[in-house]
mmCIF file of C-alpha atoms and ligand atoms in Angstrom:
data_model
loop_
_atom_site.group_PDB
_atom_site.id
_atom_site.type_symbol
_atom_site.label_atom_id
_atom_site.label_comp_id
_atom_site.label_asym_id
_atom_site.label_seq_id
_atom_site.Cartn_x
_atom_site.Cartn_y
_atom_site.Cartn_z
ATOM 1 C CA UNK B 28 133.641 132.319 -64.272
ATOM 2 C CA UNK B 29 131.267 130.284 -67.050
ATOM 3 C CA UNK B 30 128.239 132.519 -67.838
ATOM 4 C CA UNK B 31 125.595 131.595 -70.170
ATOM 5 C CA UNK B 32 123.994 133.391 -72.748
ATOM 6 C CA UNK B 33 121.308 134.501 -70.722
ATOM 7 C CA UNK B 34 123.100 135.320 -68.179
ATOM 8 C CA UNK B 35 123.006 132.580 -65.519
ATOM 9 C CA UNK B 36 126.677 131.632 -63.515
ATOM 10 C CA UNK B 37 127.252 128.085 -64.385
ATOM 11 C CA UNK B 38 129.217 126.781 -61.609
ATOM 12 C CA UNK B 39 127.798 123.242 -61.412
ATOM 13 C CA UNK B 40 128.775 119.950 -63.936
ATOM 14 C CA UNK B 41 127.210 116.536 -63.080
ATOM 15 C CA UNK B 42 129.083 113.935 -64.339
ATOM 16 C CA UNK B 43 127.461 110.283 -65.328
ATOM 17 C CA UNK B 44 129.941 107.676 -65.516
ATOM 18 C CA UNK B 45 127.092 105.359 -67.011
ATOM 19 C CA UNK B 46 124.046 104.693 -67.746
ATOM 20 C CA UNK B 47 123.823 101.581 -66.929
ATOM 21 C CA UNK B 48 121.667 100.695 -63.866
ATOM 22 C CA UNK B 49 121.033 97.539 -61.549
ATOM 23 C CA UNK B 50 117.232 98.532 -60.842
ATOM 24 C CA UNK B 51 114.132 99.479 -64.001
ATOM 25 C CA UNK B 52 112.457 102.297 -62.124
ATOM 26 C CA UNK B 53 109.128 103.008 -63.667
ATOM 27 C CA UNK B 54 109.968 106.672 -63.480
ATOM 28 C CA UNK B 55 113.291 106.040 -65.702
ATOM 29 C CA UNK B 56 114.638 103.129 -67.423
ATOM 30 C CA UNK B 57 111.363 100.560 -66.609
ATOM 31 C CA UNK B 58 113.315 98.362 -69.339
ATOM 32 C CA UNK B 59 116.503 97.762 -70.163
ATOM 33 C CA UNK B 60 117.215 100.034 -73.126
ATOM 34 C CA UNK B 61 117.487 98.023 -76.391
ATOM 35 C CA UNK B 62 121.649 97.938 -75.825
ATOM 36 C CA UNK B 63 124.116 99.148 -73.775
ATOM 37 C CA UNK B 64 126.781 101.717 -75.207
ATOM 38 C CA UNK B 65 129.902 99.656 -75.871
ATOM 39 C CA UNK B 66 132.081 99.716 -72.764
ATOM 40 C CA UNK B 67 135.067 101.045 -75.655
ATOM 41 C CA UNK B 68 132.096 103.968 -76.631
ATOM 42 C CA UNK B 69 132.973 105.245 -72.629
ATOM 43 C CA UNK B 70 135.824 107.495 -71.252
ATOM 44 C CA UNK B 71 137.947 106.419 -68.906
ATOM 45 C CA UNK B 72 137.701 107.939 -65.403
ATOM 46 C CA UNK B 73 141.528 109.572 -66.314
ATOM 47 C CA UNK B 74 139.416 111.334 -69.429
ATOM 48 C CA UNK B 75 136.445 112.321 -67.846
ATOM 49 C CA UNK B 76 138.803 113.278 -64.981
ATOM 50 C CA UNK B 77 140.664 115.677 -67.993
ATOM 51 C CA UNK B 78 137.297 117.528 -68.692
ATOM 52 C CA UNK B 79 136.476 118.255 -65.071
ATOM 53 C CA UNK B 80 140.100 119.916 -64.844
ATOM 54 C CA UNK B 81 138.951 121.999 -67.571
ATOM 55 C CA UNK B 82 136.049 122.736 -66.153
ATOM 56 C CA UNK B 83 136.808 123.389 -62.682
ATOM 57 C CA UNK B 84 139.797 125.519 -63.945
ATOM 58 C CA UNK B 85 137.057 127.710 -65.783
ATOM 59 C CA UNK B 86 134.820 128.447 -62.932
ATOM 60 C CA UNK B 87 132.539 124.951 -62.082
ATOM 61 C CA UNK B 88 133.473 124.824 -58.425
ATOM 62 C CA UNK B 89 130.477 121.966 -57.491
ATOM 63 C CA UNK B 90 130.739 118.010 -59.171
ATOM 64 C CA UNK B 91 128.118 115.631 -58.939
ATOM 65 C CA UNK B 92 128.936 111.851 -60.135
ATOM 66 C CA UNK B 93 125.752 110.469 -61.307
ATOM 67 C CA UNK B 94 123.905 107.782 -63.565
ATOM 68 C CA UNK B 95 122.923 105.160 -64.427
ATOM 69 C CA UNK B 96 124.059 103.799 -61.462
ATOM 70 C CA UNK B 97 127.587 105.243 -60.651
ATOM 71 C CA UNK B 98 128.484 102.508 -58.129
ATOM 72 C CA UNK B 99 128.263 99.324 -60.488
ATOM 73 C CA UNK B 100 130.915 101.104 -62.682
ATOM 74 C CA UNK B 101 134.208 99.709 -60.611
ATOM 75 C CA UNK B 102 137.141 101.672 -59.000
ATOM 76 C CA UNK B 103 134.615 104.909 -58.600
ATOM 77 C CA UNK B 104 136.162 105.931 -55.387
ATOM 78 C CA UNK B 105 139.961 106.362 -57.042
ATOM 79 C CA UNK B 106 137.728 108.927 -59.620
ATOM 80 C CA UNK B 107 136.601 110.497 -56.519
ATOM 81 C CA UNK B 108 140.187 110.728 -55.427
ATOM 82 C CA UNK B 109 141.371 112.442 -58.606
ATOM 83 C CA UNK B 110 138.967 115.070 -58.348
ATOM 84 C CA UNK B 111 139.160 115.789 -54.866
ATOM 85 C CA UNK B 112 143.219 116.098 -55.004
ATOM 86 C CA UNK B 113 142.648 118.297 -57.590
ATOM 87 C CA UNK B 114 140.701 120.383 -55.827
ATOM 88 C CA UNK B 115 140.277 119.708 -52.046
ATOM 89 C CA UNK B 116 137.861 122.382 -51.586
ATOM 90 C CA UNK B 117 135.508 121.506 -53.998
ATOM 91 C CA UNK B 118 131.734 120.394 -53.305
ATOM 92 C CA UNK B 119 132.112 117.055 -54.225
ATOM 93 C CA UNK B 120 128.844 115.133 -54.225
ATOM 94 C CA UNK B 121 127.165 111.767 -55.781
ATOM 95 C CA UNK B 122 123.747 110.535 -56.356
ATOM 96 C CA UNK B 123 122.917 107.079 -56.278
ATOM 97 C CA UNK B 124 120.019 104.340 -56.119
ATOM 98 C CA UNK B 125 121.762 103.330 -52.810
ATOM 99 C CA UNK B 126 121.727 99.580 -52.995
ATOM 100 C CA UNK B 127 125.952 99.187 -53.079
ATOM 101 C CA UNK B 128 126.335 101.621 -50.504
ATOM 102 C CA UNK B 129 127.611 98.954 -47.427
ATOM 103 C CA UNK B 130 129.927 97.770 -50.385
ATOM 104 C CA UNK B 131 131.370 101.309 -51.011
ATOM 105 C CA UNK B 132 130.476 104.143 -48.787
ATOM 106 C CA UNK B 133 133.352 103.930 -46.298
ATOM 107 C CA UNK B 134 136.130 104.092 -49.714
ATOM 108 C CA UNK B 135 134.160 106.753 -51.454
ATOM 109 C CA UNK B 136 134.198 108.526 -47.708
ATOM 110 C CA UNK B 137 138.106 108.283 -47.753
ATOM 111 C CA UNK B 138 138.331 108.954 -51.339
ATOM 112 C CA UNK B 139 136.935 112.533 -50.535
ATOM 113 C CA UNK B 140 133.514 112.242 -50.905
ATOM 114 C CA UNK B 141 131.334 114.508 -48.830
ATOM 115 C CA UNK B 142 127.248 114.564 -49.599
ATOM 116 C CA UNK B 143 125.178 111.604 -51.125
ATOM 117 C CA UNK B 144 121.890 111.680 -52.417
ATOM 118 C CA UNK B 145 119.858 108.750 -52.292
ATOM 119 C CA UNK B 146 116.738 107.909 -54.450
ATOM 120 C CA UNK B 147 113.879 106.395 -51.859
ATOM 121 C CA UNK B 148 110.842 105.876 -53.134
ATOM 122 C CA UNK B 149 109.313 103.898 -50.699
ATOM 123 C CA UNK B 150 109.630 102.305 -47.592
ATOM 124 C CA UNK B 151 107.440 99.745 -48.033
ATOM 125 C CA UNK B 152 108.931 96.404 -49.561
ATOM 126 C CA UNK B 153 106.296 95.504 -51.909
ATOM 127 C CA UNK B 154 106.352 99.238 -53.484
ATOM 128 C CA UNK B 155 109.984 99.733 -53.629
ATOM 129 C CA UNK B 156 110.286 96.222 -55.657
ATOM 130 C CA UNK B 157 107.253 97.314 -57.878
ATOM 131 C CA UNK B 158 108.999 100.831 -58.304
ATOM 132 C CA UNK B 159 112.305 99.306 -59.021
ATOM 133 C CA UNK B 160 111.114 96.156 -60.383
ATOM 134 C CA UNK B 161 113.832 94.395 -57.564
ATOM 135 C CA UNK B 162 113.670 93.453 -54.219
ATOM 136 C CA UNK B 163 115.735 96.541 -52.950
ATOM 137 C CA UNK B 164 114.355 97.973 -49.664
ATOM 138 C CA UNK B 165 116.020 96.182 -47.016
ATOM 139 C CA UNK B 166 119.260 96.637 -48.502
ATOM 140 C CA UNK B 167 119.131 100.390 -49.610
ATOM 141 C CA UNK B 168 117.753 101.269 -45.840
ATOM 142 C CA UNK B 169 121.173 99.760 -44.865
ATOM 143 C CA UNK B 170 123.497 101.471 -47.087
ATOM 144 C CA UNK B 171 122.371 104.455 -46.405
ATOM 145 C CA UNK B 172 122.281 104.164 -42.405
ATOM 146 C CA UNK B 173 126.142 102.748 -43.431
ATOM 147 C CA UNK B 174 127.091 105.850 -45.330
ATOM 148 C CA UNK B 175 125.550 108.204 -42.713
ATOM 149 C CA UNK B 176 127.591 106.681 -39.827
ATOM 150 C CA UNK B 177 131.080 107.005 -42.000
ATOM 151 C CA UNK B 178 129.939 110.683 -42.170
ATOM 152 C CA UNK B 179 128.654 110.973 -45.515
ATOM 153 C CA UNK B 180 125.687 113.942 -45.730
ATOM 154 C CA UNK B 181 122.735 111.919 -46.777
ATOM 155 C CA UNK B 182 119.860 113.410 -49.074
ATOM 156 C CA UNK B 183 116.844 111.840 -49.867
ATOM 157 C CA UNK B 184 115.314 112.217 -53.500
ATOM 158 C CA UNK B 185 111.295 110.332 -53.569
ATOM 159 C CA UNK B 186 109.478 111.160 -56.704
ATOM 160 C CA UNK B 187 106.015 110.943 -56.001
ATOM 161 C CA UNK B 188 103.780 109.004 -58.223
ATOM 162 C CA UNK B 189 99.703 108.562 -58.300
ATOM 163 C CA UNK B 190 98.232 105.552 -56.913
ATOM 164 C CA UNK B 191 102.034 104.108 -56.117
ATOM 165 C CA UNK B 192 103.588 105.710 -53.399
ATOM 166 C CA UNK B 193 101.446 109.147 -53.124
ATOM 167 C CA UNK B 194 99.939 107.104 -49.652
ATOM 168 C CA UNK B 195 103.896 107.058 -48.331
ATOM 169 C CA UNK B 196 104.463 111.075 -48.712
ATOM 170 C CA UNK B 197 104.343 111.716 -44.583
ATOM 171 C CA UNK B 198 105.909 108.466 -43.733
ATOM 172 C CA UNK B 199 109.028 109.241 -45.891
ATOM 173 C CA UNK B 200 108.658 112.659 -44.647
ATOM 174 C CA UNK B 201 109.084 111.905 -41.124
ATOM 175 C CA UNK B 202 111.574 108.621 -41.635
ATOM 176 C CA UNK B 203 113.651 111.294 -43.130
ATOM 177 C CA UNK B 204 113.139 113.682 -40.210
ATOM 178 C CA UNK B 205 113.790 110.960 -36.901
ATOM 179 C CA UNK B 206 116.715 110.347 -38.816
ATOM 180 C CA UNK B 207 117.650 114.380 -40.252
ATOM 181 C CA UNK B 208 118.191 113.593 -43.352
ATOM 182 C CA UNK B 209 116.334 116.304 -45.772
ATOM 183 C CA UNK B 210 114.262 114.693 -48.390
ATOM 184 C CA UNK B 211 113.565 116.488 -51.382
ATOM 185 C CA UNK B 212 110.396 115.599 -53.440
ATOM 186 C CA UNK B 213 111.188 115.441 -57.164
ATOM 187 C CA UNK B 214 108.073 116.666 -59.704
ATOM 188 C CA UNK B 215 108.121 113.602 -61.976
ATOM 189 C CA UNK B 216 109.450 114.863 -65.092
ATOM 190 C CA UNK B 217 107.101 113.088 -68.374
ATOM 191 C CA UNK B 218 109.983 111.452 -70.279
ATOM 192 C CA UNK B 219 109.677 108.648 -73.174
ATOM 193 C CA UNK B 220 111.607 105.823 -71.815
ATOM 194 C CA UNK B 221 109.091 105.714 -68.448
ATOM 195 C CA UNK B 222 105.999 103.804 -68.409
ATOM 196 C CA UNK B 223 103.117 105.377 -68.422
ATOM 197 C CA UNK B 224 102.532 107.131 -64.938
ATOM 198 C CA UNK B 225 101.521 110.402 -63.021
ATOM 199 C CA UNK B 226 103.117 112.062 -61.089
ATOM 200 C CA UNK B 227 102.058 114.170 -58.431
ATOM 201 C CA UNK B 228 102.627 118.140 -59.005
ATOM 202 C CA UNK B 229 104.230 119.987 -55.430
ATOM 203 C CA UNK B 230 100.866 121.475 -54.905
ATOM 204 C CA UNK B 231 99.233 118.125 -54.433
ATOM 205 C CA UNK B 232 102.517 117.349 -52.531
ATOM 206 C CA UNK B 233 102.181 120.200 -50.128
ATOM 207 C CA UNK B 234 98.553 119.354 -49.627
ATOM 208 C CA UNK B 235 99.002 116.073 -48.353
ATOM 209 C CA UNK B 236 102.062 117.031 -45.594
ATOM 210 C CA UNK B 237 99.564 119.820 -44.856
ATOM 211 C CA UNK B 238 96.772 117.615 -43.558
ATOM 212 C CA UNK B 239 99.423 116.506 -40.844
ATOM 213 C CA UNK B 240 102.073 119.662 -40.277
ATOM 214 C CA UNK B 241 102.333 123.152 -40.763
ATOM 215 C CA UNK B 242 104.580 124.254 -42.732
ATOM 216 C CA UNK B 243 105.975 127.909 -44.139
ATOM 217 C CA UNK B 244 108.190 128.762 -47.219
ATOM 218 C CA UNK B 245 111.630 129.777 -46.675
ATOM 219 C CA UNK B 246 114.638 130.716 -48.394
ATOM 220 C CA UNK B 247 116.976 127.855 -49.976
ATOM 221 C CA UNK B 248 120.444 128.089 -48.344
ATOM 222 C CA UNK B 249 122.130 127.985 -51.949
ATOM 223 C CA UNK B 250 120.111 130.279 -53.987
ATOM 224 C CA UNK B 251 121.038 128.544 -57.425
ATOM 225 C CA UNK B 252 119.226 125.449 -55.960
ATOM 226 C CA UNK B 253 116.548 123.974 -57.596
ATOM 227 C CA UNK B 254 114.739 123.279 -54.681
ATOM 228 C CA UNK B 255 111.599 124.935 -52.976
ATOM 229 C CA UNK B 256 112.419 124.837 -49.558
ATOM 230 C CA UNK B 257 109.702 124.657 -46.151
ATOM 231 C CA UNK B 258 109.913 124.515 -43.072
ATOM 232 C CA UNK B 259 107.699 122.407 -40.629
ATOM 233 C CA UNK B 260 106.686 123.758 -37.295
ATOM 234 C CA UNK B 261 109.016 122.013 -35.768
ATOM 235 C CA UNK B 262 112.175 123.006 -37.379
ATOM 236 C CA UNK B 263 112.671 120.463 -40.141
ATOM 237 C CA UNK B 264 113.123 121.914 -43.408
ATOM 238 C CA UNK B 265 111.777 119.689 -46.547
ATOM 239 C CA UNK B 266 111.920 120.489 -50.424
ATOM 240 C CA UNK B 267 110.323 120.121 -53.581
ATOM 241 C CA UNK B 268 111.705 120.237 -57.102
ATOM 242 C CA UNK B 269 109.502 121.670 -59.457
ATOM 243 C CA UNK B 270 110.544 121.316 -62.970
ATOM 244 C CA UNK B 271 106.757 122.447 -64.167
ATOM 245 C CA UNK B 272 106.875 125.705 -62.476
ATOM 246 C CA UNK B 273 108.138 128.966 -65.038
ATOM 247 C CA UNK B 274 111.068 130.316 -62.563
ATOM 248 C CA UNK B 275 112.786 126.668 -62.061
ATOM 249 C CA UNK B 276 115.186 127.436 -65.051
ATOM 250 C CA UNK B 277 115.705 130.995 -63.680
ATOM 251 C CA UNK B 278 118.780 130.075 -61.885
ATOM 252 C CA UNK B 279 119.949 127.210 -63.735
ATOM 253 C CA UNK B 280 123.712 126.917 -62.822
ATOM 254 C CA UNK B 281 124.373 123.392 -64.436
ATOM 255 C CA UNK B 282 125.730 121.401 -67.464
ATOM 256 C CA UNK B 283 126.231 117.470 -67.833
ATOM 257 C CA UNK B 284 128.768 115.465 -69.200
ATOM 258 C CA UNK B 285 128.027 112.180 -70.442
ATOM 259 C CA UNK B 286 130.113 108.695 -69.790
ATOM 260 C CA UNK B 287 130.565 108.878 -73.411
ATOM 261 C CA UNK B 288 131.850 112.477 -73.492
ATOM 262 C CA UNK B 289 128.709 114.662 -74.706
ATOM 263 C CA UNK B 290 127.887 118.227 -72.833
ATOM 264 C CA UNK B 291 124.832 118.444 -72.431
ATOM 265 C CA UNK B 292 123.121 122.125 -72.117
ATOM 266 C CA UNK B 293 119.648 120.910 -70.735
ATOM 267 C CA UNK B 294 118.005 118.113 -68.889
ATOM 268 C CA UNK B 295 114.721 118.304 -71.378
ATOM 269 C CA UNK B 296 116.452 118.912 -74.694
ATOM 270 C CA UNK B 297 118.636 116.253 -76.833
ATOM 271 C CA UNK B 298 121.164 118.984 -77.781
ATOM 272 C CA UNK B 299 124.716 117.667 -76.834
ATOM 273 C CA UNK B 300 128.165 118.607 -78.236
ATOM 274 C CA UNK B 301 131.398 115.885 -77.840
ATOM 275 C CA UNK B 302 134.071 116.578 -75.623
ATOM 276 C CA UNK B 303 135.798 113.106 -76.979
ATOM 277 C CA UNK B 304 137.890 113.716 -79.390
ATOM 278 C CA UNK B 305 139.315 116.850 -77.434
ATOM 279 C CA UNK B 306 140.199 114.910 -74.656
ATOM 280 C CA UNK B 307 141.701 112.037 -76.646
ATOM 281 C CA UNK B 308 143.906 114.677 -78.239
ATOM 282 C CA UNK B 309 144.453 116.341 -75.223
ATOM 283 C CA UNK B 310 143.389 119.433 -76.877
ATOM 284 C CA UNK B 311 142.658 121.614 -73.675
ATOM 285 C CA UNK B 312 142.307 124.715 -76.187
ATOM 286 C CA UNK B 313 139.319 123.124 -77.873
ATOM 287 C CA UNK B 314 137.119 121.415 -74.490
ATOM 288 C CA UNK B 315 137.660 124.607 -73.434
ATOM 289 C CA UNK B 316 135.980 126.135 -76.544
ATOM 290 C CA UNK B 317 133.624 122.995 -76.942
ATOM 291 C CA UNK B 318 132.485 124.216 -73.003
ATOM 292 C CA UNK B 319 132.080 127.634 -73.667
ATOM 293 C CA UNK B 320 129.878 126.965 -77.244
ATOM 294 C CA UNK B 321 127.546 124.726 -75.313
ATOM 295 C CA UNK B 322 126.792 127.550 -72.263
ATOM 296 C CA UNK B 323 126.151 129.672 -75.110
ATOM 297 C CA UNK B 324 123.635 127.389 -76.404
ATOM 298 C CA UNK B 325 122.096 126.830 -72.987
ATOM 299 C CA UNK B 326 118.769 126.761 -73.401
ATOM 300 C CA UNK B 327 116.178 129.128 -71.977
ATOM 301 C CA UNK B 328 113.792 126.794 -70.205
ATOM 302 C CA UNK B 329 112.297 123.074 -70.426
ATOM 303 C CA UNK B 330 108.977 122.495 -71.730
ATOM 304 C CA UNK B 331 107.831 121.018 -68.921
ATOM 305 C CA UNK B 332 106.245 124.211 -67.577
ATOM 306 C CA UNK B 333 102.702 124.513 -67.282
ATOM 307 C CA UNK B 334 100.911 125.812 -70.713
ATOM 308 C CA UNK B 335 103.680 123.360 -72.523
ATOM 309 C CA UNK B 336 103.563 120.214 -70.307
ATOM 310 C CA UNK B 337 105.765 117.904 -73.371
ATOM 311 C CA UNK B 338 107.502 114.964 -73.218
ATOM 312 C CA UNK B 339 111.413 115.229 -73.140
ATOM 313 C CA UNK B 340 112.394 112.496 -75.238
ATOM 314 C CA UNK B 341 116.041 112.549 -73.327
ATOM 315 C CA UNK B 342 116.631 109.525 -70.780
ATOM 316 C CA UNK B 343 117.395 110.649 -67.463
ATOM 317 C CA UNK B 344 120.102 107.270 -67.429
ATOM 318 C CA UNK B 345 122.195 108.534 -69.942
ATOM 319 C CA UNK B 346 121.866 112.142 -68.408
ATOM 320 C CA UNK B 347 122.346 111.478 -64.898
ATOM 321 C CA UNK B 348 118.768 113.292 -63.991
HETATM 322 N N1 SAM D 427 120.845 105.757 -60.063
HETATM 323 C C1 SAM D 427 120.970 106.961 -59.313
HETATM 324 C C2 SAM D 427 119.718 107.214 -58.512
HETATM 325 O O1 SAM D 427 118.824 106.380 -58.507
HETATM 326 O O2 SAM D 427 119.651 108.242 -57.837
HETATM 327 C C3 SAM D 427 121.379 108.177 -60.106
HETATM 328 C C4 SAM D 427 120.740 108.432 -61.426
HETATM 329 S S1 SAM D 427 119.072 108.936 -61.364
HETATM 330 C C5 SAM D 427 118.763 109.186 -63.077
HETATM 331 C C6 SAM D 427 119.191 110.542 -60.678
HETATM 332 C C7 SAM D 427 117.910 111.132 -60.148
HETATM 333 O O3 SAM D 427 117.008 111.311 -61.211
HETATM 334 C C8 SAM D 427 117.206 110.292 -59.102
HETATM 335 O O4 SAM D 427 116.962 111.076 -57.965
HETATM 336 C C9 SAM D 427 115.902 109.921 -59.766
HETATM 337 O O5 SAM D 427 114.854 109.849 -58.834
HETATM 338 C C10 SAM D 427 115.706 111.086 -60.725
HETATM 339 N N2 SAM D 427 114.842 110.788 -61.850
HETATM 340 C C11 SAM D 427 115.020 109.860 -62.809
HETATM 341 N N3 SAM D 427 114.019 109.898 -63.692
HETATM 342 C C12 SAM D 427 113.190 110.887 -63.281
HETATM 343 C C13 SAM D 427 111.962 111.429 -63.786
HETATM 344 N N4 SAM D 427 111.397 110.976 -64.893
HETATM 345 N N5 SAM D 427 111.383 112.441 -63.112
HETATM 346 C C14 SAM D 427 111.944 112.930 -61.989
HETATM 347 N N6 SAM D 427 113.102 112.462 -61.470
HETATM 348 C C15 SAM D 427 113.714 111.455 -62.110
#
């Protein structure tokens, strides 16, 4: 079992296999970044593979593959394989933008894969393409209608922004519902590399659903989640993510590893360590000491929190969000 220095079970590693991206969401990477890290700078999916062994063989029993945009990075679903074989049981998960779904869902179902979550920001044409700067609606709406019907568990991630999509909250809300998938509204988190926008906090959020449903608070299903969970009236259950509020780092469970090969501690804070050269040497005694330094350096909480309310100068791309 991993446990941080303040206490927290860290169970959970999501995994970005790059940061490059095939849409310039305003939220994260509105331009392409000045240049690309050098396709020699990444590990290969064998050594990234090596690192989740570790891992996994010291307690992280959940994997998220993330980005950038995991699905323009090619073979993903033989990466998928190796950590599924590994360990069959494991909650196996991957968050994309959505638009190579129809390519890839059905491979990445066979691979192993079991949950998806899908950014959807919009589901009007016009707003997705001035969101993510590309036409992308028609196409996303398909992939993911492709990956539900292989079987895939589909999420939905919308972050709400002022005077952009604020006017779609219900409509996504109840697309998501005729079609049960849960969406989860994501507190825009104030980051450098966006343009300059506003997001909407969840107590606007809840406002607006509340001039159409009623809704109660209930209890997440996984407690480590950093999801708010409600219920509507009518059964569906909805969440927000609220990186502003003091108790969302309470129960923290997660690290990230980097295409490159840095650990990263915290979403907010640029504090990394390098699991390269460990994994190059196939040095299992020293990623497993590399791991265990970085959960004791875990950080407390962001400064996102109300009474801070910074700027994380960290891109969610080269995170994985
Ligand atoms: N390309 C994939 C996608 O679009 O889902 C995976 C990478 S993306 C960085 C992962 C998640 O981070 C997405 O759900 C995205 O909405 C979220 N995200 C990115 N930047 C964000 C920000 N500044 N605030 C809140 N969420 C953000």
């Amino acid at each position: 079992m991993l446990i941080d220095k303040h206490g927290r079970e860290v169970n959970y590693l999501r995994v970005s296999v790059t940061e490059r991206c095939n849409f310039r969401c305003q939220y994260c990477m509105p331009e392409k970044p000045f240049s690309w890290v050098p396709q020699e700078n990444l590990l290969s999916y064998e050594e990234l593979f090596e690192f989740i062994k570790v891992s996994i063989d010291q307690g992280i029993n959940k994997v998220r593959i993330t980005g950038g945009e995991p699905l323009l990075r090619t073979g993903l679903d033989d990466f998928v394989r190796m950590i599924a074989d590994y360990k069959p049981g494991i909650d196996l998960a991957l968050t994309t933008n959505g638009y190579l779904l129809e390519e890839t869902a059905l491979k990445l179902k066979n691979a192993g894969l079991k949950r998806i979550n899908i950014s959807l920001d919009s589901l009007k044409p016009e707003v997705a393409h001035h969101i993510a700067q590309k036409d992308v609606l028609e196409k996303v709406i398909r992939g993911i209608k492709l990956a539900a019907s292989v079987g895939l568990k589909i999420k939905i991630n919308t972050v709400p922004m002022k005077d952009i999509n604020d006017g779609e909250i219900i409509d996504l809300l109840e697309y998501c519902r005729e079609n049960n998938y849960p969406i989860r509204f994501i507190e825009y988190m104030e980051n450098t590399h966006a343009n300059d926008l506003k997001g909407l906090k969840s107590d606007e959020i809840k406002n607006i659903i509340s001039s159409k449903y009623n809704f109660k608070h209930i209890q997440s299903d996984d407690p480590s989640s950093p999801t708010t969970s409600y219920q509507l009236d009518n059964g569906y259950v909805f969440g927000i993510i609220e990186p502003h509020k003091d108790d969302f780092c309470k129960t923290c469970n997660r690290i990230r590893l980097t295409a490159e090969g840095f650990l990263i501690p915290c979403l907010y804070f640029e504090d990394a360590m390098s699991i390269k050269d460990a994994i190059k040497d196939k040095d299992i005694a020293k990623a497993t000491a590399i791991l265990k330094e970085v959960l004791a350096n875990k950080p407390e909480k962001n400064k996102w929190s109300e009474g801070e309310e910074e700027t994380s100068t960290r891109a969610f791309y080269e995170t994985g969000g």
